[in-house]
Coordinates of C-alpha atoms and ligand atoms in Angstrom, one line a residue:
X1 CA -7.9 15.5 -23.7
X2 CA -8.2 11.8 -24.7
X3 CA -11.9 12.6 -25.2
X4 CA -11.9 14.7 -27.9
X5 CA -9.1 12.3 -29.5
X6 CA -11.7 9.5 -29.9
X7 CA -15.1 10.8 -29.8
X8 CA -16.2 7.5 -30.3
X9 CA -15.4 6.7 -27.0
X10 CA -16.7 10.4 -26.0
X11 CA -19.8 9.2 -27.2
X12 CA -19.9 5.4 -25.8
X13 CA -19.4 6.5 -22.3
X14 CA -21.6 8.7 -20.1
X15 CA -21.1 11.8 -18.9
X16 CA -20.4 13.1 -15.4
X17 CA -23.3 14.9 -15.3
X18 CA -25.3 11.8 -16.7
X19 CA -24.3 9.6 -14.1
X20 CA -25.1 12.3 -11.1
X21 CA -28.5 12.4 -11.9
X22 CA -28.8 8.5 -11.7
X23 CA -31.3 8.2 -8.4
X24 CA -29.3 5.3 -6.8
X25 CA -26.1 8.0 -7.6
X26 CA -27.8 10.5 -5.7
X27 CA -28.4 8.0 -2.7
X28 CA -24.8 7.8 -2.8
X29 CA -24.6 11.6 -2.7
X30 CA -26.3 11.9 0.1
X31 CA -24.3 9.1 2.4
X32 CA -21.1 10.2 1.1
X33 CA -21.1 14.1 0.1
X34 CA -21.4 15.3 -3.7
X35 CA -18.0 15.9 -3.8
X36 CA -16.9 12.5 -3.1
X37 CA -19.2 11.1 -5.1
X38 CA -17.8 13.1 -7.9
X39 CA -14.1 12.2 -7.3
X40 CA -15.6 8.9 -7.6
X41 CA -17.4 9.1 -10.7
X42 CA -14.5 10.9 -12.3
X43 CA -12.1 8.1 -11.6
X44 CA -13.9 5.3 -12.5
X45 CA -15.1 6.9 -16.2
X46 CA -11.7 8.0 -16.9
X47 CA -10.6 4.2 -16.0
X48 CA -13.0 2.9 -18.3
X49 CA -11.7 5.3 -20.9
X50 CA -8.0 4.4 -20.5
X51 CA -9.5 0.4 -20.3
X52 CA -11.2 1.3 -24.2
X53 CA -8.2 2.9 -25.3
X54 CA -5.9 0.0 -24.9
X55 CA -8.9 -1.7 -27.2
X56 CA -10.6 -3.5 -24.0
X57 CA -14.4 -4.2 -25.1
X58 CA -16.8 -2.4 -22.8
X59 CA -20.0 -4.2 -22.5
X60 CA -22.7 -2.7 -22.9
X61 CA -24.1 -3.5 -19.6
X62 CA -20.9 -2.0 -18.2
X63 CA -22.1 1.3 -18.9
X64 CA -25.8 1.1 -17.7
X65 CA -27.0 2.7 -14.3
X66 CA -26.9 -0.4 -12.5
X67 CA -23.3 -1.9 -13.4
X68 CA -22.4 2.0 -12.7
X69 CA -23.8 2.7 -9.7
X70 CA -22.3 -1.1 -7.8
X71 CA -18.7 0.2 -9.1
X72 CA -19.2 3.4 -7.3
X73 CA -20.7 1.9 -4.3
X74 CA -17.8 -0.7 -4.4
X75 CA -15.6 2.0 -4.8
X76 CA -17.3 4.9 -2.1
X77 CA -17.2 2.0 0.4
X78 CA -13.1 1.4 0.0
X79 CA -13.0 5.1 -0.1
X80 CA -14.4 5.1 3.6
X81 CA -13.0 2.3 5.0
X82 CA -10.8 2.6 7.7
X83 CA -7.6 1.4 7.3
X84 CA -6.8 0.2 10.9
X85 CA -9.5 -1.9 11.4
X86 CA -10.1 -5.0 13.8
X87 CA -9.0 -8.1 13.2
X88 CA -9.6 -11.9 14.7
X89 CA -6.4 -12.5 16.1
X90 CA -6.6 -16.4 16.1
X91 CA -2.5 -16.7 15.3
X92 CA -2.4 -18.3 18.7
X93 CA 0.3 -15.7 19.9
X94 CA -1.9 -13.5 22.5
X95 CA 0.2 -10.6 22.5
X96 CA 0.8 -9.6 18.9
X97 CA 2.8 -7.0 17.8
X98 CA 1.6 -7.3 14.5
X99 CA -2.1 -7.5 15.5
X100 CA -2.2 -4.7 18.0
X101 CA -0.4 -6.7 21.0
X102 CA -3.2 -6.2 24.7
X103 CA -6.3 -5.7 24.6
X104 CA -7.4 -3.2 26.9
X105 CA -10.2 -3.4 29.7
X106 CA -13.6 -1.5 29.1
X107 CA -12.5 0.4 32.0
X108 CA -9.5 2.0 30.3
X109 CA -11.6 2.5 27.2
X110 CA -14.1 4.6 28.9
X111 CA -11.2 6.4 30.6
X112 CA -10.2 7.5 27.4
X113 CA -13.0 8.3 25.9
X114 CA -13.7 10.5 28.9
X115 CA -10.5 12.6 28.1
X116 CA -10.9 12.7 24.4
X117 CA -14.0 14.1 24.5
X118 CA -13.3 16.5 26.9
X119 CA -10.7 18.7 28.5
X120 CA -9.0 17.1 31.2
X121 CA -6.3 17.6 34.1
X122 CA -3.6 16.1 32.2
X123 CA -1.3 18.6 33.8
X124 CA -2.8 20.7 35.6
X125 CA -2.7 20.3 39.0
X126 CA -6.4 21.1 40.7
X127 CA -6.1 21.5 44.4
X128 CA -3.7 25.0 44.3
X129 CA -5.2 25.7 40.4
X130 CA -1.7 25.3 39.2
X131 CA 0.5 24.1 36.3
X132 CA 1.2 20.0 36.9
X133 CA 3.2 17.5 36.1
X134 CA 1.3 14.4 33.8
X135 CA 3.3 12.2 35.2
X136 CA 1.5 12.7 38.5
X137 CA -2.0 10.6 37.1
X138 CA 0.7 7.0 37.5
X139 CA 3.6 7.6 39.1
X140 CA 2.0 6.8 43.0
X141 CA 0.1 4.1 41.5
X142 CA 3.5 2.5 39.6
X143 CA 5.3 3.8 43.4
X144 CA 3.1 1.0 44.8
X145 CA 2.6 -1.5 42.7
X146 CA 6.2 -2.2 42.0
X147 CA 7.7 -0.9 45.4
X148 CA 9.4 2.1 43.4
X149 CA 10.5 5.4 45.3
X150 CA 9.4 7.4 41.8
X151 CA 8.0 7.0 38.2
X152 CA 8.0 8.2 34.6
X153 CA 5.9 7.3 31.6
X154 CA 7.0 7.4 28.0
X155 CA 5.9 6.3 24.5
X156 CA 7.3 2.9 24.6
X157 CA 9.6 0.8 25.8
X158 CA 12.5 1.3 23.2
X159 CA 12.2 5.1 24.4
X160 CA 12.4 4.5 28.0
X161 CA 15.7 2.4 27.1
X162 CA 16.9 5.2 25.0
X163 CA 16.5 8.0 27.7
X164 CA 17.7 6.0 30.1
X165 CA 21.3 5.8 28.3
X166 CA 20.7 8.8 26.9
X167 CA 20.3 10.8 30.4
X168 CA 23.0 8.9 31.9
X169 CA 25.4 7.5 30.2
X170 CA 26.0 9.9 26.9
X171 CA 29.8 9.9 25.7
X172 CA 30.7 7.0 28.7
X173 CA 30.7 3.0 28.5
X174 CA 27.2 0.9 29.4
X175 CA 28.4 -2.8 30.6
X176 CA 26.8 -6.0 29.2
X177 CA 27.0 -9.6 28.7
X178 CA 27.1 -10.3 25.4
X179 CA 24.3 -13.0 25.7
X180 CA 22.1 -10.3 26.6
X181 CA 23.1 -7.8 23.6
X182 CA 19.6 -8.8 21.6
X183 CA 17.5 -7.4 18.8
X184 CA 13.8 -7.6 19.4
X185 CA 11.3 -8.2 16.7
X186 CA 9.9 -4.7 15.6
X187 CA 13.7 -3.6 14.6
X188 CA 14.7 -3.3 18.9
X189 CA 18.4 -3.3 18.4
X190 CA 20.5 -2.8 21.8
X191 CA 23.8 -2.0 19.8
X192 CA 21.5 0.5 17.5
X193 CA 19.9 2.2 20.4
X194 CA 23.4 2.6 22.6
X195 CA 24.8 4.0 19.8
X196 CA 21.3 6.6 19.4
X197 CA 22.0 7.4 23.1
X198 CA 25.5 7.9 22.4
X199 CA 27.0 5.8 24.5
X200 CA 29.0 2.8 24.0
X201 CA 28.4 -0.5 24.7
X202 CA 31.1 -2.5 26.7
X203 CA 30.0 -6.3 26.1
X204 CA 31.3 -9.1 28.5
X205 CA 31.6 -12.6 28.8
X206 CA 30.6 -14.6 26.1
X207 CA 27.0 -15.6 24.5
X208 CA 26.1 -18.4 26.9
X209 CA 27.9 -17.5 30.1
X210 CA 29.5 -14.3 31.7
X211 CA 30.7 -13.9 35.5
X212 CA 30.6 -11.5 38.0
X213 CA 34.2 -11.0 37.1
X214 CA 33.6 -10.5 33.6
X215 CA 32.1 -7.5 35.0
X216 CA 34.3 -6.1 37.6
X217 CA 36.8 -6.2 35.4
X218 CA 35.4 -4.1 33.2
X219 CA 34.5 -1.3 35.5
X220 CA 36.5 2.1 34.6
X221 CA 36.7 5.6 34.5
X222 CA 34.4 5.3 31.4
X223 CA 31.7 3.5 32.5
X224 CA 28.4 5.0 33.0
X225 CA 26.3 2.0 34.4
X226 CA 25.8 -1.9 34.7
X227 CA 23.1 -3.2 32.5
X228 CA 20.9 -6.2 32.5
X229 CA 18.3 -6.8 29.4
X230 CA 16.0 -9.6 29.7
X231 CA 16.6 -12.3 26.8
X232 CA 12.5 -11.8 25.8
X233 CA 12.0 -13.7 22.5
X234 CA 15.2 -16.2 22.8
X235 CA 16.2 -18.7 25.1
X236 CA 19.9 -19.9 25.9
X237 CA 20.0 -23.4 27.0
X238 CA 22.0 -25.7 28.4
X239 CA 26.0 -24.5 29.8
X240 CA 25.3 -21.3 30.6
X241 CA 26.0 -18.9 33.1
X242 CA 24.2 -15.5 34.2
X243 CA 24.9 -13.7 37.0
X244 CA 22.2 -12.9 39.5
X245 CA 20.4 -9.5 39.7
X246 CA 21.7 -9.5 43.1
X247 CA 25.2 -9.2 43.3
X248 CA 25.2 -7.5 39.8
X249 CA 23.3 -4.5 42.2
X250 CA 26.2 -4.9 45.1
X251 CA 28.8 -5.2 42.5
X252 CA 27.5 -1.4 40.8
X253 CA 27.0 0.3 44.2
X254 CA 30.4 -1.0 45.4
X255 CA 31.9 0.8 42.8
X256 CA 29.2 3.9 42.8
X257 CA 27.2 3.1 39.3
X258 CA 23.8 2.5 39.3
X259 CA 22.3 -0.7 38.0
X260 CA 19.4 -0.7 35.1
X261 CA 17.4 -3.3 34.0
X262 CA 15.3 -3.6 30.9
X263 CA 13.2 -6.2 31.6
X264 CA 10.8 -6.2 28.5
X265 CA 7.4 -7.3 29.5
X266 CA 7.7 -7.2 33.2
X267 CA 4.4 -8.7 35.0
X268 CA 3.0 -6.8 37.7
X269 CA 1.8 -10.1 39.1
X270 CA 3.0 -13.6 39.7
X271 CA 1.8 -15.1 36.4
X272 CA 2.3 -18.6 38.3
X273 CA -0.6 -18.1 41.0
X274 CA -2.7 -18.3 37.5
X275 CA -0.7 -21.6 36.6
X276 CA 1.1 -19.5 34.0
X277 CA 4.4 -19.4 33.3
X278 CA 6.7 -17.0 36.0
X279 CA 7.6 -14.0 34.6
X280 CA 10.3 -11.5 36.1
X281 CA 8.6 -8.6 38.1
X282 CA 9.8 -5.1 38.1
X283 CA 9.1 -4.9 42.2
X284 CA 11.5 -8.1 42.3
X285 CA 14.5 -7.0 40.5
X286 CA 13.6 -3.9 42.1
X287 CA 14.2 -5.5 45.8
X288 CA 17.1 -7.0 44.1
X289 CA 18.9 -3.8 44.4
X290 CA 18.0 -2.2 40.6
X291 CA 18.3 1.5 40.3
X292 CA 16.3 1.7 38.0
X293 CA 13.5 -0.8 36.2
X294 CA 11.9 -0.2 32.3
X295 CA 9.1 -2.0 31.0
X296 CA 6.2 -2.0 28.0
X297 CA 3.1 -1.3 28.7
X298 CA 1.1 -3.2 26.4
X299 CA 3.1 -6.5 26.9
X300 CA 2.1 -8.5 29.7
X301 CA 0.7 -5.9 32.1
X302 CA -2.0 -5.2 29.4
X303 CA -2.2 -1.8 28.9
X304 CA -1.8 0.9 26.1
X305 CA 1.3 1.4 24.7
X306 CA 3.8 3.0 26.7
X307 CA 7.2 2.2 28.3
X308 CA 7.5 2.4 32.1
X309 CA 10.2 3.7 33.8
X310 CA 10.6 2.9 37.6
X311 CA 13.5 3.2 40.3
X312 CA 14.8 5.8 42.5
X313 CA 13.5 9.1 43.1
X314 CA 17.0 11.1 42.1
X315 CA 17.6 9.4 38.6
X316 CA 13.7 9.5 38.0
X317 CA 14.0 13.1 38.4
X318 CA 17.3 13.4 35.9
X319 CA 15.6 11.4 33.7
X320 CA 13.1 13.8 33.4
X321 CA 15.0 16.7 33.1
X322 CA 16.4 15.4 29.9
X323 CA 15.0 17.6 26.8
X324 CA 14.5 13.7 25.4
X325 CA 11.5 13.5 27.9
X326 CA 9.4 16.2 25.9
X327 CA 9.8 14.4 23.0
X328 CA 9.1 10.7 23.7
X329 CA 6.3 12.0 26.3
X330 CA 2.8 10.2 26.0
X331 CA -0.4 11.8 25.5
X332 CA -3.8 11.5 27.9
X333 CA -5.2 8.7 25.8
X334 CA -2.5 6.4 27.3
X335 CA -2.5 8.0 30.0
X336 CA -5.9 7.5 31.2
X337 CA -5.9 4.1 29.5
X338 CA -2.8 3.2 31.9
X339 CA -4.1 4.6 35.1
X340 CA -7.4 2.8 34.6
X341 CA -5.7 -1.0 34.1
X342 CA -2.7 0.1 36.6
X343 CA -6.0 0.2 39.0
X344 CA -7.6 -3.1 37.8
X345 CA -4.3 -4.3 39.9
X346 CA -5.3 -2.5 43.1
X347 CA -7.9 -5.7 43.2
X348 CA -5.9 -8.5 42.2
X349 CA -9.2 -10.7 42.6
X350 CA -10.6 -9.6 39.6
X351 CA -7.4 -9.1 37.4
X352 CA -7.8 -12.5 35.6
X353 CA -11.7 -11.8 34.3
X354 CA -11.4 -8.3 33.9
X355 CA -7.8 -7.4 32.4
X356 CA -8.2 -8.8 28.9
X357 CA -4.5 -10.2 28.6
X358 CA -4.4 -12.0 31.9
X359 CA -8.3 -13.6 31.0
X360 CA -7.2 -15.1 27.3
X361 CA -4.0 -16.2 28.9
X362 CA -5.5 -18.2 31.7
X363 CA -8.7 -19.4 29.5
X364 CA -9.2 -22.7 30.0
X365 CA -8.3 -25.6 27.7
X366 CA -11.6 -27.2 28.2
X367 CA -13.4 -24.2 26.6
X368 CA -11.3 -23.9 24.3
X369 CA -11.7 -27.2 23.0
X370 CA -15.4 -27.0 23.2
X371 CA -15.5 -23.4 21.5
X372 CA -13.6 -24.8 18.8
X373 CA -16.4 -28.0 18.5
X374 CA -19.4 -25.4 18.4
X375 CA -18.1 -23.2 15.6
X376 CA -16.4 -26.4 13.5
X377 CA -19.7 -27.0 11.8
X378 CA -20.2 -23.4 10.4
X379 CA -16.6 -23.2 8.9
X380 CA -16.8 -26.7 7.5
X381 CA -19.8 -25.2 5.8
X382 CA -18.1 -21.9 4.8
X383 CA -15.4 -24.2 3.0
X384 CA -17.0 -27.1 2.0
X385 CA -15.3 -27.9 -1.4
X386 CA -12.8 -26.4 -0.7
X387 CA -11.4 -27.9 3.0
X388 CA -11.6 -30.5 5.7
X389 CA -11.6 -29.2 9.3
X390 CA -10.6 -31.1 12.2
X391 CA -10.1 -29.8 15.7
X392 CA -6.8 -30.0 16.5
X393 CA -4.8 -29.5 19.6
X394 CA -2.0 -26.7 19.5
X395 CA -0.4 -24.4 21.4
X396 CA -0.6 -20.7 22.0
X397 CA 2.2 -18.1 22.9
X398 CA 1.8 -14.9 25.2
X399 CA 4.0 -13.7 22.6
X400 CA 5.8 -10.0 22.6
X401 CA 9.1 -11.3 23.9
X402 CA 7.9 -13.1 27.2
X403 CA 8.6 -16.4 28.1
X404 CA 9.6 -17.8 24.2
X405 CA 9.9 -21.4 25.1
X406 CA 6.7 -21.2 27.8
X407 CA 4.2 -22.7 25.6
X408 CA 0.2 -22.8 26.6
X409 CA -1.9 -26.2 25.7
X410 CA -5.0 -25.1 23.3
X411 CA -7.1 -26.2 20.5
X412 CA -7.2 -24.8 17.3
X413 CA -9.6 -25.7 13.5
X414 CA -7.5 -27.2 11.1
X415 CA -8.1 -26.5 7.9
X416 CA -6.8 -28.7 4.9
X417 CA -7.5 -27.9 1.3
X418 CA -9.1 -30.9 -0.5
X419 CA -6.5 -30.3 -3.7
X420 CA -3.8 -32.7 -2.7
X421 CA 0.0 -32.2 -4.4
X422 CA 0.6 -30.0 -7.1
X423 CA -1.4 -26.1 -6.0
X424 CA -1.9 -27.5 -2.5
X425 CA 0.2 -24.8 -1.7
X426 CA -1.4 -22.2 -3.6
X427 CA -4.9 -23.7 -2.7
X428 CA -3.8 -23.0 1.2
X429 CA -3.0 -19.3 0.6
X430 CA -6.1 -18.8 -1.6
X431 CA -7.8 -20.3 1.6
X432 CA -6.1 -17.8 4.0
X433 CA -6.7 -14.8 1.7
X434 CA -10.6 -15.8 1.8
X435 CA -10.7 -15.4 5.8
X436 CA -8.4 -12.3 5.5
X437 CA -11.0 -10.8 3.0
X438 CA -14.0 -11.0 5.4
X439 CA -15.5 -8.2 7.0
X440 CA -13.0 -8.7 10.5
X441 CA -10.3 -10.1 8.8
X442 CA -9.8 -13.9 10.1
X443 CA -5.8 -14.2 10.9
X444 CA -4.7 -17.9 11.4
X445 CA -1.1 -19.5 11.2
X446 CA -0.5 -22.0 7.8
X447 CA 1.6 -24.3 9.3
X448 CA 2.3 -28.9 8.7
X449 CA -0.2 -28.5 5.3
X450 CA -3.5 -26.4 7.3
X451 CA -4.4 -23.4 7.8
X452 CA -5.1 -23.4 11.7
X453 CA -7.3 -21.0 13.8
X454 CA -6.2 -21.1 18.0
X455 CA -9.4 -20.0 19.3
X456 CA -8.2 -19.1 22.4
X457 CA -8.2 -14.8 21.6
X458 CA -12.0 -15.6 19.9
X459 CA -14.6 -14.0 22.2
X460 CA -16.9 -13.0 19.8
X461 CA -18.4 -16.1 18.5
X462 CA -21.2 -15.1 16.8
X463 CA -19.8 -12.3 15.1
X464 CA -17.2 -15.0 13.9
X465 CA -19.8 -17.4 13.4
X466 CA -22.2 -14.7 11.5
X467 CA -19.9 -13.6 8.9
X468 CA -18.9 -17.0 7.4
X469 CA -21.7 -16.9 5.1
X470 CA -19.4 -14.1 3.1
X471 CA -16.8 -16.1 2.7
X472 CA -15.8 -16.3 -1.1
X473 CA -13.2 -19.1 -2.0
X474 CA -13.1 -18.1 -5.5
X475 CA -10.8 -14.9 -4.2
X476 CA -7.6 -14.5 -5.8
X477 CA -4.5 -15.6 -3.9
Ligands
PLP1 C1 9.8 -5.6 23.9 C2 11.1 -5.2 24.5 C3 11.6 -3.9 24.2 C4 10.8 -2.9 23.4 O1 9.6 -2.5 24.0 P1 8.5 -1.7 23.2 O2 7.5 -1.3 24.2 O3 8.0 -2.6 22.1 O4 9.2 -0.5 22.6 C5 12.8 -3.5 24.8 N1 13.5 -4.4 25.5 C6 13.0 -5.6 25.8 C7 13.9 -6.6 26.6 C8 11.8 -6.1 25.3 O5 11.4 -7.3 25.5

């Protein structure tokens, strides 16, 4: 033991026992358990140890009950912290993978709750008192929102993609343009996932345009289906060509394929009734003559996370015959939490207050602007020496691979470090790493020289408002 190697350290620094019988210690005891409180204790004498043997100078105060007991506090308190905590999303971008991407409706959150807590029907079907099928708690409400003969839920998007290949077109050719062979952010990878399905990917035309004959002339023994992806996070401007859901559908059924579409984020609504920026709509490419439809969940319909798979009764039911199914199934957390906002669209009149995506999308400018005003004067006081803020206006994103190039007018704090040249740079991240250090984590954007807060995802003023006060500019960067 390095103890009895230097007693004089033995004898500088108190014992385990010493430091349990400390009465704040024993506070900590009882909020945290005696065992953690030990683990704790142990760790941090046997740091202060290891600090004395590499000839560090303990202080004397170091050692005393007080200094002791705010280490292990400091300490008990990281212990217990969660690690997925909230955050104050005010990157601008309203659906962010990174941050957690919708926000779901109190309704949903009581719906899971409900099933957490207790059993539940998840498949078990009530009226006969007989085995059932989960699928059952969405599929009529997905049936008739989107105009689908049938449904099936999985854990995200990227699966339903998968099992779709995967169920039916394993060993056989899947036919796309090439400007539509994308990677999403989050490691998506069309080519990747064809290849984890098994199937090979037959790309036509080139990156900005491909024909209907581009396509017909790839039809063959091999293929297995026509595929459209939506384009999500990247544009293609200017000479292009794509060729219409449409006659894509005709083209497939002429020649006895069936036609899939991957459409991302998929809007359950027309975003532009809301003055938003039109998003394609599962029930549209649907009456386009699409087979079969996937989409996320927690993109712009605003649910949990899940990926939605909608089209025609016979390759619904394949699909989930597939052994895949099992294993990319979701659990009755989503579920619940999808059949309560899939019913938030059964009254379209309330959708934009009470879906939490569709509400900080359409949030007016004007209170944005004037939420920014109210809370400029408590984070010019938070960074005093340190910043000027100015209320700036900016734009937001929905973010998630809708709409890249849409863009929606908002206001956002600008915040520009006094230091001027030489560790401005440095002076900005030490500013960013303050916010991130708060209680809810602050999450801006650094971009032209500021850190900048979008307000548009802040609901919670005060709490933003309220916490300031903590804010310690002397963190390291
Ligand atoms: C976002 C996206 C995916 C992946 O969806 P997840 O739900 O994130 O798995 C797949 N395809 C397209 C076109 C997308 O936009």
């Amino acid at each position: 033991m390095v103890q009895a190697r230097n007693p004089h350290i033995a004898s500088v620094l108190p014992s385990v026992d010493r430091v349990l019988q400390m009465s704040a210690v024993q506070a900590l005891g009882a909020q945290y358990s005696h065992t953690a409180v030990v683990h704790a204790i142990r760790s941090l004498l046997s740091e202060m140890r290891q600090a004395m043997l590499e000839g560090a100078a303990l202080p004397a105060e170091a050692r005393q009950a007080l200094s002791l007991t705010r280490h292990l506090q400091a300490r008990l308190e990281a212990a217990f912290q969660p690690s997925l905590r909230r955050v104050f999303n005010l990157t601008g971008t309203v659906l962010h993978t990174n941050l957690g991407r919708a926000l779901l409706p109190a309704e949903a959150v009581e719906a899971v709750q409900a099933v957490m807590t207790q059993s539940c029907n998840l498949e078990y079907d009530l009226a006969p008192g007989a085995r059932g099928d989960r699928d059952t708690h969405v599929e009529g409400l997905l049936a008739e929102l989107t105009g689908a003969e049938d449904a099936t839920v999985v854990n995200n998007n990227a699966a339903a993609v998968l099992l779709v290949l995967a169920t039916l077109a394993t060993r056989k050719e899947v036919i796309v343009s090439r400007g539509e062979v994308i990677e999403i952010g989050g490691s998506f990878r069309m080519p990747e996932i064809m290849a984890r399905a098994g199937c090979r990917l037959r790309e036509v035309g080139t990156t900005n345009r491909t024909h209907l004959a581009d396509f017909e002339q790839a039809i063959g023994a091999r293929s297995a289906l026509l595929m459209k992806v939506h384009a999500s996070n990247y544009a293609i401007q200017g000479f292009t060509a794509t060729v219409p859901e449409k006659e894509l559908a005709a083209l497939a059924h002429a020649r006895g394929l069936p036609f899939v579409v991957d459409l991302g984020s998929g809007a359950l609504v027309d975003l532009s009734q809301y003055g938003l920026p039109k998003e394609p709509a599962p029930q549209d490419t649907l009456a386009h003559g699409a087979d079969l439809v996937t989409f996320s969940g927690d993109k712009l319909l605003g649910g949990p996370q899940a990926g939605i798979i909608v089209g025609r009764t016979e390759l619904v039911k394949t699909i989930k015959r597939n052994h895949l199914k099992r294993a990319l199934r979701v659990d009755k957390m989503t579920l619940a939490a999808l059949e309560a906002v899939l019913k938030l669209y059964r009254q379209p009149e309330k959708l934009a207050q009470r879906l939490p995506t569709l509400r900080l999308l359409t949030r007016p400018a004007a209170d944005i602007e004037a939420l920014c005003r109210r809370v400029e004067p408590a984070v010019l006081q938070a960074v005093r020496n340190a910043a000027q803020v100015s209320v700036v206006p900016c734009h937001s994103q929905i973010g998630s691979g809708a709409l890249p190039v849409e863009l929606l007018p908002s206001t956002a704090l600008a915040l520009t470090p006094l230091k001027r040249g030489r560790g401005e740079g440095t002076a900005l991240r030490q500013l960013a790493t303050a916010f991130r250090a708060l209680p809810v984590p602050v999450i801006g954007i650094i971009s032209d020289g500021a850190l900048k807060f979008d307000l548009r995802c802040l609901e919670n003023e005060r709490e933003f408002v309220a916490q300031l006060v903590q804010l310690q500019l002397d963190a390291k960067g």
